[in-house]
Amino acid sequence: MSLPERVDLLVVGAGTAGAAVASLGARAGLRTLLIDRAPLDRAGAQWINAVPRWCFDDARIAQPRGAELVGDEVPYHFVAGEGHVVVRDHGVLELDMHLLVARLQQDARDAGATLEERCARSGSRAAWSAARCARTAASSSPT
């Protein structure tokens, strides 16, 4: 195991937000370390979720496509009391969040960030310098 001696940006949590921040930081030229206490393939959401399309543009992240995009502008049906409302033009995408997290983690790697999994804090709450991490499955995999 070899963690960078110095980092400009330490991101704790390799889920959707953390992986996106690590990618943006590394793309901006910051020495970036992204850590998670879980294996990286278990970080973040593991379900289908609705995400507004504009979020990707505002965050400068590529729009979802392929298997990651489960539904594009699927009509929403609301039933309350005696009424039924269908909302069609809402700009919301249905996403496989597990695949989105994996893509964002790969974007961070491609931008130069270091990703570490199974990190545990040691000592006081502020003692992140003593974090113990295992190398990512991707970097230690024989494939």
Tab-separated table of C-alpha atoms in Angstrom, residues 71-75 88 90-94:
chain	number	residue	atom	x	y	z
A	71	GLY	CA	-35.456	5.786	-18.310
A	72	ASP	CA	-35.442	9.109	-20.144
A	73	GLU	CA	-38.400	11.411	-19.450
A	74	VAL	CA	-40.632	8.568	-18.254
A	75	PRO	CA	-44.103	9.996	-17.429
A	88	ARG	CA	-44.546	14.326	-18.906
A	90	HIS	CA	-40.131	17.142	-16.339
A	91	GLY	CA	-36.464	16.720	-17.349
A	92	VAL	CA	-35.844	13.887	-14.889
A	93	LEU	CA	-33.772	10.811	-15.777
A	94	GLU	CA	-34.097	7.377	-14.171
